[in-house]
PDB file of C-alpha atoms in Angstrom:
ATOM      1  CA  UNK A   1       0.000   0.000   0.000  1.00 76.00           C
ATOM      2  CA  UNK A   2       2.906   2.368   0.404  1.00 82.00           C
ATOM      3  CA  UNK A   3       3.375   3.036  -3.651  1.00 92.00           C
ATOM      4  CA  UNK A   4      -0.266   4.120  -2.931  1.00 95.00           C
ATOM      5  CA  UNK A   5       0.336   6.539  -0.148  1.00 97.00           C
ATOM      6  CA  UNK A   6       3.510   7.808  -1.995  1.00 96.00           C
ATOM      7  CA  UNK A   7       1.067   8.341  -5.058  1.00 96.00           C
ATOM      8  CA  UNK A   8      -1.667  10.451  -3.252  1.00 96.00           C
ATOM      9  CA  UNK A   9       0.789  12.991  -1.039  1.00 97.00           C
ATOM     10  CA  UNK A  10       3.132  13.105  -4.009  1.00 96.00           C
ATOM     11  CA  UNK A  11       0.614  14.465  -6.237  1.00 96.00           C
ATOM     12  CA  UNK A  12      -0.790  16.341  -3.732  1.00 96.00           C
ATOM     13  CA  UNK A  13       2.598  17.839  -2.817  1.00 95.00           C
ATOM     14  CA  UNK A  14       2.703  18.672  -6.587  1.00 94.00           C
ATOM     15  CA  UNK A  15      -0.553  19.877  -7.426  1.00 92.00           C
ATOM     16  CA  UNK A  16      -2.593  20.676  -3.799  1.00 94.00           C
ATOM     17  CA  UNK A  17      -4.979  17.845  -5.104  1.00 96.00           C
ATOM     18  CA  UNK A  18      -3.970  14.598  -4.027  1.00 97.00           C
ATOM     19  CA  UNK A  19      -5.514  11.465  -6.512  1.00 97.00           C
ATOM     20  CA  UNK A  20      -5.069   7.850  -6.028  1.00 97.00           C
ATOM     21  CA  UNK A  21      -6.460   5.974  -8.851  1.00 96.00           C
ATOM     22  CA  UNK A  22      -7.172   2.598  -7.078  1.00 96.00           C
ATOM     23  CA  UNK A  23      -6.685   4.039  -3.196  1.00 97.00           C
ATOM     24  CA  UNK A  24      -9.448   1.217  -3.028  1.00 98.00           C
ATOM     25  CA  UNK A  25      -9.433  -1.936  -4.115  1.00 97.00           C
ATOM     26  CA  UNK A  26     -12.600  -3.039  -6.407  1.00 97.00           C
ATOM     27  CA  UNK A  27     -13.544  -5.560  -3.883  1.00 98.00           C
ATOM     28  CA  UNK A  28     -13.576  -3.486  -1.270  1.00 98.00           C
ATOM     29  CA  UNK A  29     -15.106  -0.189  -2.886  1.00 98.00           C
ATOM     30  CA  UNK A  30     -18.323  -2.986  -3.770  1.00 98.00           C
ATOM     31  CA  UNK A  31     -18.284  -3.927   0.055  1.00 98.00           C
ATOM     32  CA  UNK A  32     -18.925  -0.106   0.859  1.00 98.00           C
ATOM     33  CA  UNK A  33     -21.528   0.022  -2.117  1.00 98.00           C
ATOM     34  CA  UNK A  34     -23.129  -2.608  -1.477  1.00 97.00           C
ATOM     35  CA  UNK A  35     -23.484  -1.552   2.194  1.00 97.00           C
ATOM     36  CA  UNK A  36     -24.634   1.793   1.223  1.00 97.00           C
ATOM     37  CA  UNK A  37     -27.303   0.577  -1.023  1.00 97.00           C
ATOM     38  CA  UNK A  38     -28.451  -1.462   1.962  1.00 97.00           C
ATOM     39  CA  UNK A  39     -28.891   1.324   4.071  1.00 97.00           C
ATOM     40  CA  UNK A  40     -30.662   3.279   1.888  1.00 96.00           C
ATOM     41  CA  UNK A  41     -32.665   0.612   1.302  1.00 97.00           C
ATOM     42  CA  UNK A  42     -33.997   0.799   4.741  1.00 96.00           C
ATOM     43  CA  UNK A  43     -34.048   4.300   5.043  1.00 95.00           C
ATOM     44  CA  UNK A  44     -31.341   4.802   7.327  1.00 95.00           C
ATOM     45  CA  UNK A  45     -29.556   7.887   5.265  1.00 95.00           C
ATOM     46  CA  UNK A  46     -30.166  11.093   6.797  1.00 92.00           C
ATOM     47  CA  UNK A  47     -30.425  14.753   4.784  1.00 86.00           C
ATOM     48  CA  UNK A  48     -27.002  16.061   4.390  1.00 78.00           C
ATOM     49  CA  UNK A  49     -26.363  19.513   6.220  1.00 63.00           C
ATOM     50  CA  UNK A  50     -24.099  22.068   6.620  1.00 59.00           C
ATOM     51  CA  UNK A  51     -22.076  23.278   9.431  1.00 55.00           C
ATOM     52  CA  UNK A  52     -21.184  21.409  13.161  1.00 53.00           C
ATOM     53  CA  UNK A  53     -22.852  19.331  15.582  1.00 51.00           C
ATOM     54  CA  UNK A  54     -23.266  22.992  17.474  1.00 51.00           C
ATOM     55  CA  UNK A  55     -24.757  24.299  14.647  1.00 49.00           C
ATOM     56  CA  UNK A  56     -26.048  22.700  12.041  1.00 54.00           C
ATOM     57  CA  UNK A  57     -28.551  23.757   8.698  1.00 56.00           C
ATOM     58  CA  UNK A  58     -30.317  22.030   6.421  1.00 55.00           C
ATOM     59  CA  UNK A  59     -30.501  23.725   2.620  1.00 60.00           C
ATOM     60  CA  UNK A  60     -31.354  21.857  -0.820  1.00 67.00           C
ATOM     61  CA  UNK A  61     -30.613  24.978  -2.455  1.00 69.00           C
ATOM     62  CA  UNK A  62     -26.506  24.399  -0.880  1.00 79.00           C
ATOM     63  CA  UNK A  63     -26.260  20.697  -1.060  1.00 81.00           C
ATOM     64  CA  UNK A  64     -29.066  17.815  -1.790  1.00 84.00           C
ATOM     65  CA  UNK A  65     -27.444  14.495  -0.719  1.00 91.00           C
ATOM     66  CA  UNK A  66     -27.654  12.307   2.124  1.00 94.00           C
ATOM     67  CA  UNK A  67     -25.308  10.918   4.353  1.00 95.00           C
ATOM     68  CA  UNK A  68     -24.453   7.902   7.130  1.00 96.00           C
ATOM     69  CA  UNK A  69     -21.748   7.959   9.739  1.00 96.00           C
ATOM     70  CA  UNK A  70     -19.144   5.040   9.441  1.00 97.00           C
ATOM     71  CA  UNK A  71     -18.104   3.936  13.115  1.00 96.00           C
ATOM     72  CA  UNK A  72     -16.067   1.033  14.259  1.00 96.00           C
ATOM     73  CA  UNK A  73     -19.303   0.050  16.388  1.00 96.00           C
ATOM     74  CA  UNK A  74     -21.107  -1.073  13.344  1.00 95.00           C
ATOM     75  CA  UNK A  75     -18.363  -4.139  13.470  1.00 96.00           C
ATOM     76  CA  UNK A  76     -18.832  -3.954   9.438  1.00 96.00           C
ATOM     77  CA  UNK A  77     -16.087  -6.062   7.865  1.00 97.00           C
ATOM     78  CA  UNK A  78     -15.867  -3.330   4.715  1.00 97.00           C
ATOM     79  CA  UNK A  79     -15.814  -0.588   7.013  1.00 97.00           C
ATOM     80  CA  UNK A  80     -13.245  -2.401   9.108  1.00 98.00           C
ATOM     81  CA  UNK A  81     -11.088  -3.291   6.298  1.00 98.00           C
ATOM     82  CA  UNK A  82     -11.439   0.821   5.104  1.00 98.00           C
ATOM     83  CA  UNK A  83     -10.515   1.953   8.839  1.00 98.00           C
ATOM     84  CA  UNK A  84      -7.517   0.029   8.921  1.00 98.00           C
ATOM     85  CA  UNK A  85      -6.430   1.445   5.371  1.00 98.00           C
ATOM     86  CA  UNK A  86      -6.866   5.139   6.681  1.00 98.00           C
ATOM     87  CA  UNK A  87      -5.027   4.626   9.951  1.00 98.00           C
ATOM     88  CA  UNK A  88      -2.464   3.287   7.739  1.00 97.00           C
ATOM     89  CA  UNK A  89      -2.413   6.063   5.452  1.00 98.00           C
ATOM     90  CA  UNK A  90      -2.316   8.012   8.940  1.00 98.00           C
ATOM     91  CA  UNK A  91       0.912   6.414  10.315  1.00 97.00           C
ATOM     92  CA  UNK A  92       2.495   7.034   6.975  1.00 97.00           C
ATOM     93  CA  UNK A  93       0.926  10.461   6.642  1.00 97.00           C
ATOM     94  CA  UNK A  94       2.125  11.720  10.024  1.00 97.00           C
ATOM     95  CA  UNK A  95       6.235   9.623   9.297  1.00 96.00           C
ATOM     96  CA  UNK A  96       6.749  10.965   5.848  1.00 95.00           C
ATOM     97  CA  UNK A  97       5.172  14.640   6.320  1.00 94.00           C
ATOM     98  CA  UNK A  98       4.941  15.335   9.840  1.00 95.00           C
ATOM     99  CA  UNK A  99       1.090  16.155   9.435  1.00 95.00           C
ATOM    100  CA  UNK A 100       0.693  15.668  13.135  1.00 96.00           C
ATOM    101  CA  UNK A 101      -2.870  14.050  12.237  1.00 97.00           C
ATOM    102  CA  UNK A 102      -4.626  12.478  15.562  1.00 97.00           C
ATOM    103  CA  UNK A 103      -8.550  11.431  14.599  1.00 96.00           C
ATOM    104  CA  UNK A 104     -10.670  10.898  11.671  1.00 97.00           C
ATOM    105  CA  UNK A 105     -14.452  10.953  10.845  1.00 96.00           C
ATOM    106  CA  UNK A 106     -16.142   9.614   7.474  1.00 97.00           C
ATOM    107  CA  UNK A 107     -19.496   9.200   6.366  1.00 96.00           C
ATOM    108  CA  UNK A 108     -21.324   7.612   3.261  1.00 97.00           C
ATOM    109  CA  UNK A 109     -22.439   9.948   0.606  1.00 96.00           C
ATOM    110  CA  UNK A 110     -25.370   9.277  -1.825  1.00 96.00           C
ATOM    111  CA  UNK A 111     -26.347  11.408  -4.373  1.00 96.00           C
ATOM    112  CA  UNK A 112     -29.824  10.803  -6.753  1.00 95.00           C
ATOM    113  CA  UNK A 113     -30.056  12.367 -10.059  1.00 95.00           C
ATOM    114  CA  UNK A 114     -30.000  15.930 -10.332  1.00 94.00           C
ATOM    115  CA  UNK A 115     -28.632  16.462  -6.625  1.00 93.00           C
ATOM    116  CA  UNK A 116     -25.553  18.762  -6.014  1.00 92.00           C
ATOM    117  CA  UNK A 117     -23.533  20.302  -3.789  1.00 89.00           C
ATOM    118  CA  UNK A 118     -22.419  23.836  -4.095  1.00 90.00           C
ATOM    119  CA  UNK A 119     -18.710  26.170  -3.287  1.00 89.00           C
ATOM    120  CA  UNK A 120     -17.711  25.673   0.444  1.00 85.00           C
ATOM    121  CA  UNK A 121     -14.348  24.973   2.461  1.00 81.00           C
ATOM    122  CA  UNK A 122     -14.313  21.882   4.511  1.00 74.00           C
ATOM    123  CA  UNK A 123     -13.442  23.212   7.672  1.00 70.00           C
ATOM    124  CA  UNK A 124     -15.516  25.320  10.420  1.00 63.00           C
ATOM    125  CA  UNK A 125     -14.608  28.535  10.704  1.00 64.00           C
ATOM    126  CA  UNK A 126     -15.128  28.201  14.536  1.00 64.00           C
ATOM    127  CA  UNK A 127     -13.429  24.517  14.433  1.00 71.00           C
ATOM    128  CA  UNK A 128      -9.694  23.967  12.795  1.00 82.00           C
ATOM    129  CA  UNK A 129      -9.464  20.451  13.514  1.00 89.00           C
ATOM    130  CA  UNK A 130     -10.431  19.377  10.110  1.00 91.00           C
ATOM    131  CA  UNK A 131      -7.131  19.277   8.614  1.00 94.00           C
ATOM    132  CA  UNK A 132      -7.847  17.222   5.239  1.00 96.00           C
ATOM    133  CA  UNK A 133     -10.476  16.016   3.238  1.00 96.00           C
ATOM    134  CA  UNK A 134     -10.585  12.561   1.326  1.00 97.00           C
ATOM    135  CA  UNK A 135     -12.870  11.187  -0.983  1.00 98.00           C
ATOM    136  CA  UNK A 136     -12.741   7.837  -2.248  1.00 98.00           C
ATOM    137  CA  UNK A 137     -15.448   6.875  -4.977  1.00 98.00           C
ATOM    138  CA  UNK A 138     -17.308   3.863  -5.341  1.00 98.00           C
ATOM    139  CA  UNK A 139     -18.780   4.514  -9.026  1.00 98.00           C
ATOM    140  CA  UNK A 140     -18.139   1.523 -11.041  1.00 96.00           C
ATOM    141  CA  UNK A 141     -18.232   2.413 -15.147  1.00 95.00           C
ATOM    142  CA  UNK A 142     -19.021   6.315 -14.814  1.00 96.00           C
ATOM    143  CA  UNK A 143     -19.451   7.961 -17.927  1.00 95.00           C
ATOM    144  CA  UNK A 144     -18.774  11.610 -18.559  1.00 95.00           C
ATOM    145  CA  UNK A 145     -22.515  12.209 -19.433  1.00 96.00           C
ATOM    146  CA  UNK A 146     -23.083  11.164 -15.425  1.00 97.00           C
ATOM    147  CA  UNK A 147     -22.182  14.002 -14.401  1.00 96.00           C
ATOM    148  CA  UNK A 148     -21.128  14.719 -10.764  1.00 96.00           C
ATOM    149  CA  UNK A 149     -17.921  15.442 -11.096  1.00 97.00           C
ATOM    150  CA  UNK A 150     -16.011  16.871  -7.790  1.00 96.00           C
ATOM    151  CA  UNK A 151     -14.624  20.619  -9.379  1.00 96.00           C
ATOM    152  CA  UNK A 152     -12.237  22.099  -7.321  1.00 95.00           C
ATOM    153  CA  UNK A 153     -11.054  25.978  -7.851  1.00 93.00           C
ATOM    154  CA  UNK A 154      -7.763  27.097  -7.785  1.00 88.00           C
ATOM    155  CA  UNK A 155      -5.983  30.221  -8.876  1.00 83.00           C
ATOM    156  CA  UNK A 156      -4.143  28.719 -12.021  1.00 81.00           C
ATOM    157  CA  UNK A 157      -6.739  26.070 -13.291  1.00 85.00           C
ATOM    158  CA  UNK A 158      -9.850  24.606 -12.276  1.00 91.00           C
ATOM    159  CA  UNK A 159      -9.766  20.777 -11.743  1.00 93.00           C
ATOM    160  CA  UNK A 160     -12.500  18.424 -12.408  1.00 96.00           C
ATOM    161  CA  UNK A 161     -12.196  15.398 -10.884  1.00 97.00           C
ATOM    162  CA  UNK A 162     -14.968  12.006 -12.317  1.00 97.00           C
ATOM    163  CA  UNK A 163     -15.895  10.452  -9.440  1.00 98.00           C
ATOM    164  CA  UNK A 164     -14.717   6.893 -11.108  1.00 98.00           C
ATOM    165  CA  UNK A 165     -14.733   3.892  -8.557  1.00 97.00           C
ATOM    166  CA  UNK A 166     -11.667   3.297  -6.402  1.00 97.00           C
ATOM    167  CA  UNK A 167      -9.981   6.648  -6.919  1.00 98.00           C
ATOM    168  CA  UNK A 168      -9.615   8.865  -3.642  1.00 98.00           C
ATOM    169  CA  UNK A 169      -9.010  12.387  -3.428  1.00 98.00           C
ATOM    170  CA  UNK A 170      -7.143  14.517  -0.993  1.00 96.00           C
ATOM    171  CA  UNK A 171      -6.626  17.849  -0.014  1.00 95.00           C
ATOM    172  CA  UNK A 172      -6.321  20.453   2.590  1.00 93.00           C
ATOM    173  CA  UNK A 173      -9.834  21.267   4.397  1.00 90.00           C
ATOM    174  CA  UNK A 174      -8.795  25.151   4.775  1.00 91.00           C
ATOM    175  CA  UNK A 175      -7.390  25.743   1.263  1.00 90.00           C
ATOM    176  CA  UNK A 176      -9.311  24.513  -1.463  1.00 91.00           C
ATOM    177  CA  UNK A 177     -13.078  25.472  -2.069  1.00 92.00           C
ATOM    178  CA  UNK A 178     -15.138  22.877  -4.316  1.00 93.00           C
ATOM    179  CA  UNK A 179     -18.144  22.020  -4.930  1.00 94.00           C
ATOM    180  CA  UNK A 180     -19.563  18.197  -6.594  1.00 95.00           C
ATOM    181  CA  UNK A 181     -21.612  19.164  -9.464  1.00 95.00           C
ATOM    182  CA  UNK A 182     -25.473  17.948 -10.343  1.00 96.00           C
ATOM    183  CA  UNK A 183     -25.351  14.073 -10.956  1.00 96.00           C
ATOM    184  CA  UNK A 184     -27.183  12.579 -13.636  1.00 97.00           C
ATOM    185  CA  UNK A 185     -26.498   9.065 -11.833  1.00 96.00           C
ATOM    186  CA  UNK A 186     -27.018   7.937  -8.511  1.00 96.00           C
ATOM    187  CA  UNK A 187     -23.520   9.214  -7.578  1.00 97.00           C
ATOM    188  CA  UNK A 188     -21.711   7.203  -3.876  1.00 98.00           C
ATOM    189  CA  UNK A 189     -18.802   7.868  -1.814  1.00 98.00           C
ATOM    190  CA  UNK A 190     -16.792   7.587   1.231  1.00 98.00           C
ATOM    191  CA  UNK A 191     -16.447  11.157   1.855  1.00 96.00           C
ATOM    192  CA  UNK A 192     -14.388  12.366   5.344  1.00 96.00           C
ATOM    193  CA  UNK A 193     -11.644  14.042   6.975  1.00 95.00           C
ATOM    194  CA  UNK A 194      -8.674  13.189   8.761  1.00 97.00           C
ATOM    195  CA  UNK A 195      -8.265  15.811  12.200  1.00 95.00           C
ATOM    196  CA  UNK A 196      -5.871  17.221  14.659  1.00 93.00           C
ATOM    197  CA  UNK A 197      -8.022  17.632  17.615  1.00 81.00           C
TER     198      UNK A 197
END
């Protein structure tokens, strides 16, 4: 897995945009599917929002998709097997680069045709401890005419990202504002951020 660390800070380093093409493996970006597709199945997703746990809103005109907290209580062999590949990402994170990273948080994202989510920053302005965000898709065969890309704006160039299963995304929370354009697809990801609490 190291070649695949090395991939996503290098280009990162290079670029502000880290991208892993295969960050997850295809058996275990179908695990997380297929356990998202469960769950909204039974209506567990809740309606995305915006903000903290202190204070929180709730906007379709900002962002339309819906969302479900991984946590290691669920005992969920994917989301297991995805924990263990962050906190390894972690260890090498915080040896190679000295990111001094302590936590993490991640959630499911699901979004039905014709949802969106407009331009924001990642982290609270009254909360720092987001430090970066990562995305890693779980889209298998997306076609350009899908939509939903993830378009990130910088100074120089914007970047438009397909949301292609397996491929994870990184960058820092504070820096970069994006925003996931409207889907034409029912559009799924592990979406989260690593933290220095």
């Amino acid at each position: 897995m190291e070649n695949t660390f090395e991939e996503l800070i290098a280009s990162y380093i290079q670029n502000k945009v880290g991208m892993a093409e295969h960050f997850l493996s295809d058996s275990l970006a179908m695990g997380l599917k297929q356990n998202l597709l469960l769950l909204n199945q039974q209506n567990l997703l809740i309606d995305a929002g915006t903000g903290n746990s202190n204070v929180i809103s709730y906007d379709s005109a900002v962002r339309s998709d819906s969302i479900y907290w991984l946590d290691k209580k669920h005992n969920n062999v994917f989301e297991n097997e995805f924990f263990e590949l962050i906190e390894g990402f972690i260890q090498y994170l915080n040896e190679s680069c000295y990111a001094g990273i302590t936590g993490y948080e991640f959630h499911y994202s699901l979004y039905e045709s014709g949802d969106f989510y407009l331009k924001h920053l990642d982290q609270f302005k009254t909360n720092p401890s987001r430090k970066y965000s990562m995305i890693s898709y779980l889209n298998l065969n997306w076609q350009e005419s899908d939509g939903g890309e993830l378009l990130i704006h910088q100074l120089n160039k914007n970047q438009k990202i397909a949301p292609t299963q397996g491929k994870t995304i990184f960058f820092k929370s504070d820096e970069l504002v994006h925003e996931v354009l409207v889907t034409n697809n029912v559009r799924m990801s592990v979406t989260g951020w690593l933290k220095s609490d």
